[in-house]
C-alpha cells in the first residue's frame, strides 16, 4: 500500500499583491468614495480571493458591505 504524499488541495489565496504603482481604476474609486471606498474595495478583494476567485453574493455578504 502506497502512501499518498500529495499536498492537500487549497482554495483561495493566503495573500494578494497590490502594485505600488498608481492604478487609474483604483484612483477613480478613491476620488469618488474616498478612503472608505478604498477600504471596501480591499475588503471585496479579500472576500473574493479567499474563496477562490469568486464569491456567492448572499445576505451575509450584502450585510457585510452595507
mmCIF file of C-alpha atoms in Angstrom:
data_model
loop_
_atom_site.group_PDB
_atom_site.id
_atom_site.type_symbol
_atom_site.label_atom_id
_atom_site.label_comp_id
_atom_site.label_asym_id
_atom_site.label_seq_id
_atom_site.Cartn_x
_atom_site.Cartn_y
_atom_site.Cartn_z
ATOM 1 C CA UNK A 1 0.000 0.000 0.000
ATOM 2 C CA UNK A 2 1.416 3.321 -1.085
ATOM 3 C CA UNK A 3 1.122 6.445 0.992
ATOM 4 C CA UNK A 4 -0.413 9.436 -0.790
ATOM 5 C CA UNK A 5 2.021 12.288 -0.203
ATOM 6 C CA UNK A 6 0.177 14.830 -2.330
ATOM 7 C CA UNK A 7 -0.453 18.241 -0.834
ATOM 8 C CA UNK A 8 -3.987 18.948 0.281
ATOM 9 C CA UNK A 9 -5.985 20.958 -2.246
ATOM 10 C CA UNK A 10 -6.052 24.639 -1.308
ATOM 11 C CA UNK A 11 -8.914 27.007 -2.022
ATOM 12 C CA UNK A 12 -8.206 30.714 -2.372
ATOM 13 C CA UNK A 13 -5.072 32.688 -1.667
ATOM 14 C CA UNK A 14 -3.241 33.459 1.583
ATOM 15 C CA UNK A 15 -2.453 36.947 0.291
ATOM 16 C CA UNK A 16 -2.831 39.019 -2.842
ATOM 17 C CA UNK A 17 -0.319 41.531 -4.159
ATOM 18 C CA UNK A 18 -1.141 45.190 -4.686
ATOM 19 C CA UNK A 19 1.009 47.207 -7.033
ATOM 20 C CA UNK A 20 2.760 50.267 -5.633
ATOM 21 C CA UNK A 21 2.289 51.974 -8.982
ATOM 22 C CA UNK A 22 -0.854 54.161 -9.147
ATOM 23 C CA UNK A 23 -3.777 52.478 -10.896
ATOM 24 C CA UNK A 24 -6.374 54.543 -12.786
ATOM 25 C CA UNK A 25 -9.296 52.347 -11.736
ATOM 26 C CA UNK A 26 -8.375 52.351 -8.058
ATOM 27 C CA UNK A 27 -7.699 56.101 -8.146
ATOM 28 C CA UNK A 28 -11.184 56.608 -9.622
ATOM 29 C CA UNK A 29 -12.688 54.712 -6.662
ATOM 30 C CA UNK A 30 -10.684 56.873 -4.234
ATOM 31 C CA UNK A 31 -11.732 60.099 -5.989
ATOM 32 C CA UNK A 32 -15.394 59.141 -5.912
ATOM 33 C CA UNK A 33 -15.661 57.432 -2.495
ATOM 34 C CA UNK A 34 -12.518 58.470 -0.585
ATOM 35 C CA UNK A 35 -10.586 56.233 1.775
ATOM 36 C CA UNK A 36 -13.802 54.418 2.732
ATOM 37 C CA UNK A 37 -14.215 53.328 -0.904
ATOM 38 C CA UNK A 38 -10.660 52.008 -0.966
ATOM 39 C CA UNK A 39 -11.335 50.089 2.247
ATOM 40 C CA UNK A 40 -14.453 48.499 0.749
ATOM 41 C CA UNK A 41 -12.556 47.616 -2.440
ATOM 42 C CA UNK A 42 -9.776 45.898 -0.486
ATOM 43 C CA UNK A 43 -12.375 44.050 1.584
ATOM 44 C CA UNK A 44 -14.045 42.840 -1.620
ATOM 45 C CA UNK A 45 -10.648 41.629 -2.864
ATOM 46 C CA UNK A 46 -10.143 39.752 0.428
ATOM 47 C CA UNK A 47 -13.528 38.037 0.218
ATOM 48 C CA UNK A 48 -13.137 37.107 -3.438
ATOM 49 C CA UNK A 49 -9.559 35.856 -3.324
ATOM 50 C CA UNK A 50 -10.016 33.902 -0.090
ATOM 51 C CA UNK A 51 -12.869 31.925 -1.641
ATOM 52 C CA UNK A 52 -11.098 31.016 -4.876
ATOM 53 C CA UNK A 53 -11.630 33.988 -7.205
ATOM 54 C CA UNK A 54 -15.388 34.390 -6.800
ATOM 55 C CA UNK A 55 -17.942 34.664 -4.031
ATOM 56 C CA UNK A 56 -21.593 33.826 -3.723
ATOM 57 C CA UNK A 57 -23.421 37.096 -3.061
ATOM 58 C CA UNK A 58 -25.822 36.254 -0.264
ATOM 59 C CA UNK A 59 -27.498 38.074 2.595
ATOM 60 C CA UNK A 60 -24.426 37.801 4.846
ATOM 61 C CA UNK A 61 -22.071 39.274 2.234
ATOM 62 C CA UNK A 62 -24.585 42.008 1.414
ATOM 63 C CA UNK A 63 -24.813 42.863 5.111
ATOM 64 C CA UNK A 64 -21.011 42.905 5.424
ATOM 65 C CA UNK A 65 -20.825 45.527 2.673
ATOM 66 C CA UNK A 66 -23.855 47.613 3.600
#
